Short mmCIF file of C-alpha atoms in Angstrom, two decimals:
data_model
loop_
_atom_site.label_atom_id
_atom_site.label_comp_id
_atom_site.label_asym_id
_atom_site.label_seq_id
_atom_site.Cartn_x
_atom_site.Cartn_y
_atom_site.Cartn_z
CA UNK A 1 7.95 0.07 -30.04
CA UNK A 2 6.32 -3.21 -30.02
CA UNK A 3 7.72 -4.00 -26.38
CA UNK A 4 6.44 -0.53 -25.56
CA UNK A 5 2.71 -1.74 -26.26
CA UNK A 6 2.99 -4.33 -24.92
CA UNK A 7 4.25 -3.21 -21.57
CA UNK A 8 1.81 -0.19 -20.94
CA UNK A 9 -1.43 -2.55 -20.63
CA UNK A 10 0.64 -4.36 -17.52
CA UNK A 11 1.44 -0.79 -16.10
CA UNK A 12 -2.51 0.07 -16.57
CA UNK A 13 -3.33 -3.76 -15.11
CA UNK A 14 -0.94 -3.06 -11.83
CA UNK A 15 -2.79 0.50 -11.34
CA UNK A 16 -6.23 -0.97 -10.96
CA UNK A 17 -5.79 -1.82 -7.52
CA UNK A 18 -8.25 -2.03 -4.48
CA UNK A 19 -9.37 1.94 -3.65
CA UNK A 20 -7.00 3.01 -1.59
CA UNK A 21 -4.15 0.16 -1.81
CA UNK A 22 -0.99 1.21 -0.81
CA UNK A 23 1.88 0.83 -3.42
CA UNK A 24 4.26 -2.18 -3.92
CA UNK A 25 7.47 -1.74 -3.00
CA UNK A 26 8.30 -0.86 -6.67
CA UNK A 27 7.24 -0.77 -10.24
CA UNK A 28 7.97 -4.01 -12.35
CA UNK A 29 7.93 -1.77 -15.28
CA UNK A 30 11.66 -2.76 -15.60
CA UNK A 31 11.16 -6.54 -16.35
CA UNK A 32 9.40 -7.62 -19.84
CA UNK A 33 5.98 -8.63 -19.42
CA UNK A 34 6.01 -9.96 -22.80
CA UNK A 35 8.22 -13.38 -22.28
CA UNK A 36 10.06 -15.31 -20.08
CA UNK A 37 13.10 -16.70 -19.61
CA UNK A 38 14.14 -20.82 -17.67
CA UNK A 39 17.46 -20.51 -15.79
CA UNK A 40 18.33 -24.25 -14.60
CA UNK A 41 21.17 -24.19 -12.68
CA UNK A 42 23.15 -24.04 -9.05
CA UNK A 43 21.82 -21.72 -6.66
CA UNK A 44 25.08 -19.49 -5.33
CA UNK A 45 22.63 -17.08 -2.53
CA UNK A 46 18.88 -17.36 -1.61
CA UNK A 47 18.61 -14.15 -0.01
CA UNK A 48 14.99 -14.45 2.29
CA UNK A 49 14.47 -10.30 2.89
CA UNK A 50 12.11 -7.38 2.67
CA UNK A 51 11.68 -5.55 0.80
CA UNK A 52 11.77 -8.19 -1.87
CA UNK A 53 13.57 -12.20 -1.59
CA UNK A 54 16.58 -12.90 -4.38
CA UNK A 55 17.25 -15.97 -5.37
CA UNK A 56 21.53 -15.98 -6.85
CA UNK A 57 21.87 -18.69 -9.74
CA UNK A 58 25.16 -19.51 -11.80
CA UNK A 59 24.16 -21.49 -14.81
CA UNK A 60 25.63 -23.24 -18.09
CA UNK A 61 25.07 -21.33 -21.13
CA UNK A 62 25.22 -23.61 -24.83
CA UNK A 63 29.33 -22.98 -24.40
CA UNK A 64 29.98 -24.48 -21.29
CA UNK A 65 30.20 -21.03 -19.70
CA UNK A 66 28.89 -19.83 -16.63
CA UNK A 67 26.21 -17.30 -16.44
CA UNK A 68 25.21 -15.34 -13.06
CA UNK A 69 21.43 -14.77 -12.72
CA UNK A 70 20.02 -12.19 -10.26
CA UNK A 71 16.49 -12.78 -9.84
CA UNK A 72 13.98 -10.76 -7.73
CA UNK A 73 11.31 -12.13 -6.05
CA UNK A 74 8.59 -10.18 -3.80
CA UNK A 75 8.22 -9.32 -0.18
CA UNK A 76 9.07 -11.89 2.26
CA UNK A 77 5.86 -11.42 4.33
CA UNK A 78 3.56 -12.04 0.84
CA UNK A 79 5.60 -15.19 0.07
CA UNK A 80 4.95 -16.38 3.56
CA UNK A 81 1.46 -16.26 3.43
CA UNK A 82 1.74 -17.59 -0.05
CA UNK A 83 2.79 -21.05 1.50
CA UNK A 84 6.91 -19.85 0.65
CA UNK A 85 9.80 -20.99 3.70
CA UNK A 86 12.81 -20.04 3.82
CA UNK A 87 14.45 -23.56 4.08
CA UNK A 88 12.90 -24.37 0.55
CA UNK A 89 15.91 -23.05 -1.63
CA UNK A 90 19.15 -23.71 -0.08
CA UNK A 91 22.85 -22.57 -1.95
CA UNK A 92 24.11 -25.52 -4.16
CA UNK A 93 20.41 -26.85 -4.66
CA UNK A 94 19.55 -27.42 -8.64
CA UNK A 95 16.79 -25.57 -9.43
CA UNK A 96 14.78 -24.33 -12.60
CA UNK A 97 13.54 -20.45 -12.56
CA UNK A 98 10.96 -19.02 -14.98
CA UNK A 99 11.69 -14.95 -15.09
CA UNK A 100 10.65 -11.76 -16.74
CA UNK A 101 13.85 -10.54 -17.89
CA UNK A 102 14.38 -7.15 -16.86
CA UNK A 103 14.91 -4.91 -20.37
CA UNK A 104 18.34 -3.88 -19.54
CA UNK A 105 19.89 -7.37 -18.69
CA UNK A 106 18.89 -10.91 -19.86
CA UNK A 107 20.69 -12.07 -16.38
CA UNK A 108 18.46 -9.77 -13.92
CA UNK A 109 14.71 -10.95 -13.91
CA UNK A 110 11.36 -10.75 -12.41
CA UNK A 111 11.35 -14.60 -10.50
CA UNK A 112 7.87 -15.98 -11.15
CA UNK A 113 8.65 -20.04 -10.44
CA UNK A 114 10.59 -22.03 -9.46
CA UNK A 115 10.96 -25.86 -9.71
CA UNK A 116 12.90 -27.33 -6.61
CA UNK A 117 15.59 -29.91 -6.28
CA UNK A 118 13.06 -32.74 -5.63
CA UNK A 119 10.70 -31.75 -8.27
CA UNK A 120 8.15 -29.46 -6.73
CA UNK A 121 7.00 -26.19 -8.19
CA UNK A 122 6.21 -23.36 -6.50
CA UNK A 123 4.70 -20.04 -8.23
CA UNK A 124 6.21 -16.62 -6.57
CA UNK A 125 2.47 -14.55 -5.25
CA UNK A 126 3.90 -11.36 -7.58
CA UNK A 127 1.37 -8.71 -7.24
CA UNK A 128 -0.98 -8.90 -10.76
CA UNK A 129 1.99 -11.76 -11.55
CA UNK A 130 -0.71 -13.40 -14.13
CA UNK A 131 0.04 -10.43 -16.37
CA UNK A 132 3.45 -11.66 -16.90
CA UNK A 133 3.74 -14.18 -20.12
CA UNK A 134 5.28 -17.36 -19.37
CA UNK A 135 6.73 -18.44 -22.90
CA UNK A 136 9.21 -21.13 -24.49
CA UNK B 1 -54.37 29.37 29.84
CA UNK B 2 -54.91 25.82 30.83
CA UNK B 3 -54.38 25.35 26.79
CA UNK B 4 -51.31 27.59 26.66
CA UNK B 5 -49.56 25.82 30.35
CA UNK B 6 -49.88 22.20 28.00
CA UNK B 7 -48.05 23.89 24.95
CA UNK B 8 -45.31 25.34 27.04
CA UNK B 9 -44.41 21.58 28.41
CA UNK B 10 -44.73 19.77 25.58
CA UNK B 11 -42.51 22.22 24.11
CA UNK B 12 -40.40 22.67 26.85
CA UNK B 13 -40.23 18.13 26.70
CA UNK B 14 -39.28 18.30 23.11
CA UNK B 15 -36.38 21.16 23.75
CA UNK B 16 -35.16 19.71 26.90
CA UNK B 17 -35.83 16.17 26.97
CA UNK B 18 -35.66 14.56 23.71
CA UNK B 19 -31.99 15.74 22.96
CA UNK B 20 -31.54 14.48 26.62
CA UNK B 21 -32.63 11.16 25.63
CA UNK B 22 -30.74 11.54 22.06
CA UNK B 23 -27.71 11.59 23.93
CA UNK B 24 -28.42 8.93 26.51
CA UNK B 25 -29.17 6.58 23.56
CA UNK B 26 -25.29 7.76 21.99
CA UNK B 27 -23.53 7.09 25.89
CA UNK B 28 -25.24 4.07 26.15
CA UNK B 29 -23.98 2.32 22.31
CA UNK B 30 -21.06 0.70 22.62
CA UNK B 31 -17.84 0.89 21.41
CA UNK B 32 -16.99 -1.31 19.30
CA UNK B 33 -14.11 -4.07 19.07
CA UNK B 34 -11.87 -2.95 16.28
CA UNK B 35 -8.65 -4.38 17.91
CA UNK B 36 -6.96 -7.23 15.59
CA UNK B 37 -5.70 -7.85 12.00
CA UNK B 38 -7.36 -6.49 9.31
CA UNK B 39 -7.22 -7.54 5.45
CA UNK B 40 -8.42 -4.74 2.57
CA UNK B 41 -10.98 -6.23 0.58
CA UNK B 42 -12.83 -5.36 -2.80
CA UNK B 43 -16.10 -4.78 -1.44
CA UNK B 44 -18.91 -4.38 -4.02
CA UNK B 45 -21.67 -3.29 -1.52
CA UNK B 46 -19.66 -0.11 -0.61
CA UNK B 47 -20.00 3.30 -1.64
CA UNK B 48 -18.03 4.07 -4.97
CA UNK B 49 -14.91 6.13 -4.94
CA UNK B 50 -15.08 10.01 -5.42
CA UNK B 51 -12.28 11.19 -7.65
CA UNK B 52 -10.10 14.07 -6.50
CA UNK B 53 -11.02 17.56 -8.64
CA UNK B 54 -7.53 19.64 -8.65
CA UNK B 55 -7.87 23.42 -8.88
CA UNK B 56 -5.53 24.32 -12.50
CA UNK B 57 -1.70 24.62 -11.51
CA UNK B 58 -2.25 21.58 -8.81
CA UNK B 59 -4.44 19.99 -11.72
CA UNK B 60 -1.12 20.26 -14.36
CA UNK B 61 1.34 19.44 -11.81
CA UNK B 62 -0.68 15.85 -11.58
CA UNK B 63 -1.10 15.49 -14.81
CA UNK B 64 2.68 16.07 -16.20
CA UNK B 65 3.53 13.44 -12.95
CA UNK B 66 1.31 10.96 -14.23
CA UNK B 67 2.56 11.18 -17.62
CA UNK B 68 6.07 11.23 -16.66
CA UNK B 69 5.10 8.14 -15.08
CA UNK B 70 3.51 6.43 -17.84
CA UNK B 71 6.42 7.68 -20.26
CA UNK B 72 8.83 6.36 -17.39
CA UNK B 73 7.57 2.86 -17.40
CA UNK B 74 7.07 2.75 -21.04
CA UNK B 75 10.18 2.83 -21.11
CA UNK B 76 11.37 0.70 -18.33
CA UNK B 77 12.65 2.86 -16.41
CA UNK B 78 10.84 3.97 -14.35
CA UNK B 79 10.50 6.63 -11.52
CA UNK B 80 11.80 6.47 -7.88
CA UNK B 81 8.78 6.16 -4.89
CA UNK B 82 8.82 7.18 -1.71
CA UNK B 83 8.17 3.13 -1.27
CA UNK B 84 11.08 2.03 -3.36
CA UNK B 85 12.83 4.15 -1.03
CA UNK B 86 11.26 1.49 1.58
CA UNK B 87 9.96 4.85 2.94
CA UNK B 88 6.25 3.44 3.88
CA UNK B 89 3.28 5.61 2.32
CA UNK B 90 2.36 7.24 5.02
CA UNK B 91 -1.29 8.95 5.16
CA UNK B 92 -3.44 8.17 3.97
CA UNK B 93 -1.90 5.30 1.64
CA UNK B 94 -1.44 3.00 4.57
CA UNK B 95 -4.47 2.29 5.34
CA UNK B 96 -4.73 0.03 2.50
CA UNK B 97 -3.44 -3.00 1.52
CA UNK B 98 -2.36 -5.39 0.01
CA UNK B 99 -0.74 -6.19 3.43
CA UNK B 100 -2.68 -6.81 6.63
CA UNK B 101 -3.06 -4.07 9.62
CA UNK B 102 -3.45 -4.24 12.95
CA UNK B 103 -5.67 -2.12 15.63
CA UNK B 104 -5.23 -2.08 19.06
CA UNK B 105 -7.78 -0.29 21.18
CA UNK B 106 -6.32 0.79 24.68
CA UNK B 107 -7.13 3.57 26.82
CA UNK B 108 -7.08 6.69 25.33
CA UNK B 109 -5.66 5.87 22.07
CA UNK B 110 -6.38 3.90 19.16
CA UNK B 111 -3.20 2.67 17.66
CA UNK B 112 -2.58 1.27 13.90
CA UNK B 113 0.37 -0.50 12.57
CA UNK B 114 0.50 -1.32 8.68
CA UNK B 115 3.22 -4.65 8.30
CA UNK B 116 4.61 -3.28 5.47
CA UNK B 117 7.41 -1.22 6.17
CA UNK B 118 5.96 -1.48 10.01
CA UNK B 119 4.01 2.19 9.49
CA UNK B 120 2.77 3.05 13.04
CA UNK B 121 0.11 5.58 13.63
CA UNK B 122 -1.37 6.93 16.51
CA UNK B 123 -5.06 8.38 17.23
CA UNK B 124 -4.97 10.12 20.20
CA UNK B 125 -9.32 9.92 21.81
CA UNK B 126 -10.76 12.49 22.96
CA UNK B 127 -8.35 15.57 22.30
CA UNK B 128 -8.08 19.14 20.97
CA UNK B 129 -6.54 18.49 17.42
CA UNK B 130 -3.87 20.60 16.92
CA UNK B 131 -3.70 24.46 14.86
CA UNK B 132 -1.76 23.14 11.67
CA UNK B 133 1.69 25.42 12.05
CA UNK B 134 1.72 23.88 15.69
CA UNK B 135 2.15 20.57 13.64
CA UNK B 136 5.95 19.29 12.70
CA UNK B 137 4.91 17.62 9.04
CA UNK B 138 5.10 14.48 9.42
CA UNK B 139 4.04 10.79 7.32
CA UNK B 140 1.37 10.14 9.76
CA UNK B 141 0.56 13.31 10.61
CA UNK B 142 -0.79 14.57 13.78
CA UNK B 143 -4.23 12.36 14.73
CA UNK B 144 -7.01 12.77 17.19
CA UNK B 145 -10.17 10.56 17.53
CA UNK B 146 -13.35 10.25 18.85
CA UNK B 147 -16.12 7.45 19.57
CA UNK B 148 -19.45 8.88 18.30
CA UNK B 149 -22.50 6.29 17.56
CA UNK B 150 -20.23 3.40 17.50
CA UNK B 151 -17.74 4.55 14.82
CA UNK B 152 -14.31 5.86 15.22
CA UNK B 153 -14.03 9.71 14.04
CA UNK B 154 -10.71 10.37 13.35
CA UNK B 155 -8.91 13.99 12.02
CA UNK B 156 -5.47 13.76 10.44
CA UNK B 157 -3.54 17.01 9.51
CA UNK B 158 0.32 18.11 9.30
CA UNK B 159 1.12 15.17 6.46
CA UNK B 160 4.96 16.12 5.06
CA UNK B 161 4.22 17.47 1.38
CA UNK B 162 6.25 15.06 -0.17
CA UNK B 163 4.19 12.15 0.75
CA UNK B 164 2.30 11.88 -1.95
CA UNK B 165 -1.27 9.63 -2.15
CA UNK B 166 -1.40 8.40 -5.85
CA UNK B 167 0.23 11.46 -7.40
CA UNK B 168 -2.11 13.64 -6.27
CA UNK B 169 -0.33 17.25 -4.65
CA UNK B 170 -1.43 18.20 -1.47
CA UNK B 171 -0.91 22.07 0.77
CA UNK B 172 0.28 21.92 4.50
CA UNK B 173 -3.90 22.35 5.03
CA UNK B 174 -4.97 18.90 3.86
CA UNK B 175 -7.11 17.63 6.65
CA UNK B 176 -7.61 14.14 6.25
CA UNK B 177 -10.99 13.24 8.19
CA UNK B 178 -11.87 9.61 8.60
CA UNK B 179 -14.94 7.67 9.73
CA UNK B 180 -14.45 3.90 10.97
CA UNK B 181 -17.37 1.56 11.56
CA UNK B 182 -18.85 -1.94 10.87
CA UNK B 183 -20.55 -1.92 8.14
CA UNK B 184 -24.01 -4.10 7.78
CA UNK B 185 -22.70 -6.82 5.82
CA UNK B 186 -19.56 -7.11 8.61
CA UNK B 187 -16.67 -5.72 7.05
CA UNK B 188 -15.04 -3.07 9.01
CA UNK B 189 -14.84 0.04 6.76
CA UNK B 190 -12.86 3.41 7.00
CA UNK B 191 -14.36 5.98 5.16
CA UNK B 192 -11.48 8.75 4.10
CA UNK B 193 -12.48 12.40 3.19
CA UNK B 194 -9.69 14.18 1.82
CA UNK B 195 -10.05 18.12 2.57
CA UNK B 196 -7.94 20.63 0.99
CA UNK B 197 -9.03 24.01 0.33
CA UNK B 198 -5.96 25.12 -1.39
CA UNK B 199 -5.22 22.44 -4.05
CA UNK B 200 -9.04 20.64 -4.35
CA UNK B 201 -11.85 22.18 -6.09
CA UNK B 202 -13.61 20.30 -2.80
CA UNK B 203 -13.42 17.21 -0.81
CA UNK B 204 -13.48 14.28 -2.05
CA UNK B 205 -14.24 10.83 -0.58
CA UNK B 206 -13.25 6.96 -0.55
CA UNK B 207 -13.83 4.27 1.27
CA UNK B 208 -11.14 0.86 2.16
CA UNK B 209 -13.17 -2.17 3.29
CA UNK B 210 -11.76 -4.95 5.37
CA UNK B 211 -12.08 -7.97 6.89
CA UNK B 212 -10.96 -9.76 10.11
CA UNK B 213 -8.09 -11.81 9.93
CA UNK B 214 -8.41 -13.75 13.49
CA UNK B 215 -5.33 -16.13 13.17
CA UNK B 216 -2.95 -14.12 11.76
CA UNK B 217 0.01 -13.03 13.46
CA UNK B 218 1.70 -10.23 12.42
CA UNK B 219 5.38 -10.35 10.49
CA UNK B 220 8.20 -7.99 11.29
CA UNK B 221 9.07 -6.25 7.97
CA UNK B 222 12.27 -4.85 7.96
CA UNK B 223 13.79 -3.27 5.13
CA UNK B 224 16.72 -5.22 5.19
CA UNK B 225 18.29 -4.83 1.61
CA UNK B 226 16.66 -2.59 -0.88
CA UNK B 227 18.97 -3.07 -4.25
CA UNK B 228 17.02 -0.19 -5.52
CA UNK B 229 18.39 3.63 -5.40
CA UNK B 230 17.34 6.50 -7.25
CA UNK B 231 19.66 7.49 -9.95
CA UNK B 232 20.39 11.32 -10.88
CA UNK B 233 17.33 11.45 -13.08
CA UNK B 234 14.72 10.64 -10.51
CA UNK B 235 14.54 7.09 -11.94
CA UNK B 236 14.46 3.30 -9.61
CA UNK B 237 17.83 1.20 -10.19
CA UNK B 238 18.87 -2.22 -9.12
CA UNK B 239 22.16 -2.42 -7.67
CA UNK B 240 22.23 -5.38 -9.33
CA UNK B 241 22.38 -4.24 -12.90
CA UNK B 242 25.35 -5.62 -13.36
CA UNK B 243 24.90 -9.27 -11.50
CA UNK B 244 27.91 -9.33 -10.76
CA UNK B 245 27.37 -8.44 -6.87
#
């Protein structure tokens, strides 16, 4: 119930758009607006498409085990004029993600940074992506 | 009669002439250069947005979409888009943005491409629009266009039903009627009149602002790999659910 209040100001925050906007590609109502989650890890696919980019990372959970993250970025053409490359992210580069976890899946989330191999960080231009908490 | 001969030229000047001159002055502006990219902008200076008034079952058909809506993200989960489908938004949704458009003038025709999902429509200058059941329905619709006093007069009809413009219903008679022109503080501004005599209570009208983008080259945008489908229920799902793809 809490999440549930918490969420529906972000749905009201994405609808107040310019007049006559068309729509994203979808609604981010599946990812938790509420908190974040940091994957460090290896990236295993950095997948640079419409209608959104995915960036693939296996990473070490407290047991030694390995965990696959999925996580979602935007469209390519935003991240482009964001400043975003493809030849950033490369598979087997260590990198840090910050994500809204989606609610169904702690391993699925909303990408919202990402610190590269040699230290730079680059925020992902997600539509109203300020309304998403970035938290320990 | 000398006094009555004067009347009957000035009045005969007025009739004949000043019209005559009226639409010298109209040949002779110019048509303006709308070709190139175009950004929508908030625009503070332009007039505010007129809300669409629903006649009663078109009126609850919104208003239980809307709140399925709401109750569908409220839940995270929520419902499927033609746009999710990486089906575009047709008419009159892409005209806006966030992604840039581009116009290209040429001769007869007055084309439009929106870069997301590369939505192409076509204003055809200067002919007879169409009779509505002589329309296929279509995303785009059927357009025609005219140059009057230096703004482009456009008339849209035969949009597909199903393409919705933020959950509002619309009959196989919406007319979608559009006026595009500088405005005086630069921006280039389409101002959209949606007619529909069957669902509205009466038309209602908004206006999308932009500005010139004079560097930017348009990006291909393909829809290369949408992980979302629509499940049985009408709700958006990641193929990737279960990351294990």
């Amino acid at each position: 119930m809490l999440l549930r209040r918490l969420i529906r100001p972000v749905t009201l925050i994405l609808g107040l758009v310019i007049a006559g906007s068309t729509q994203a590609h979808h609604s981010f109502a599946v990812y938790d607006s509420s908190r974040s989650v940091t994957v460090k890890g290896v990236v295993t696919k950095w997948q640079w498409t419409n209608p959104h980019a995915y960036l693939e990372i296996d990473s070490r959970d407290a047991a030694g085990a390995i965990q696959h993250f999925v996580l979602e970025g935007t469209s390519i053409n935003i991240m482009i004029r964001g400043g975003w490359r493809s030849s950033m992210i490369k598979a087997g580069d260590q990198v840090t993600a910050v994500a809204a976890p989606s609610f169904n899946d702690e391993r699925v989330g909303l990408l919202l940074e990402v610190t590269f191999a040699n230290g730079d960080k680059r925020d992902m231009p997600i539509p109203a992506g300020y309304t998403f908490k970035r938290t320990p | 009669m000398m006094k009555m001969n004067k009347f009957i030229a000035l009045t005969l000047g007025l009739v004949v002439v000043a019209p005559l001159c009226a639409s010298a002055q109209k040949a002779v502006q110019p048509i303006p250069d709308i070709t190139g990219v175009w950004e929508a902008v908030r625009d503070t200076t332009a007039p505010a947005a007129g809300q669409a008034q629903l006649k009663p079952p078109y009126l609850k058909e919104k208003q239980a979409l809307t709140q399925a809506v709401s109750e569908a993200n409220s839940k995270g989960e929520p419902l499927s888009t033609t746009t999710q489908r990486c089906l575009g938004d047709g008419m009159p949704g892409m005209m806006g943005g966030p992604f840039p458009m581009e116009i290209l003038q040429s001769k007869g025709q007055v084309t439009i491409i929106q870069e997301a999902y590369t939505q192409v429509r076509r204003i055809y200058l200067d002919k007879q629009q169409k009779s509505v059941d002589d329309v296929e329905p279509s995303f785009f619709g059927s357009s025609v266009g005219h140059w009057d006093a230096g703004a482009l007069i456009a008339d849209t009809i035969g949009v597909k039903q199903e393409v919705l413009y933020r959950n509002t219903p619309h009959s196989k008679d919406m007319r979608i009627r559009e006026k595009i022109y500088f405005a005086a503080n630069g921006f280039l501004r389409d101002e959209v009149t949606i007619e529909d005599p069957v669902v509205l209570e009466k038309p209602y009208t908004y206006t999308v602002s932009y500005r010139r983008l004079p560097d930017y080259q348009m990006l291909e945008y393909v829809c290369e790999d949408n992980r979302y489908y629509t499940d049985e229920q009408g709700k958006q799902r990641m193929h990737s659910d279960t990351p294990s793809r």
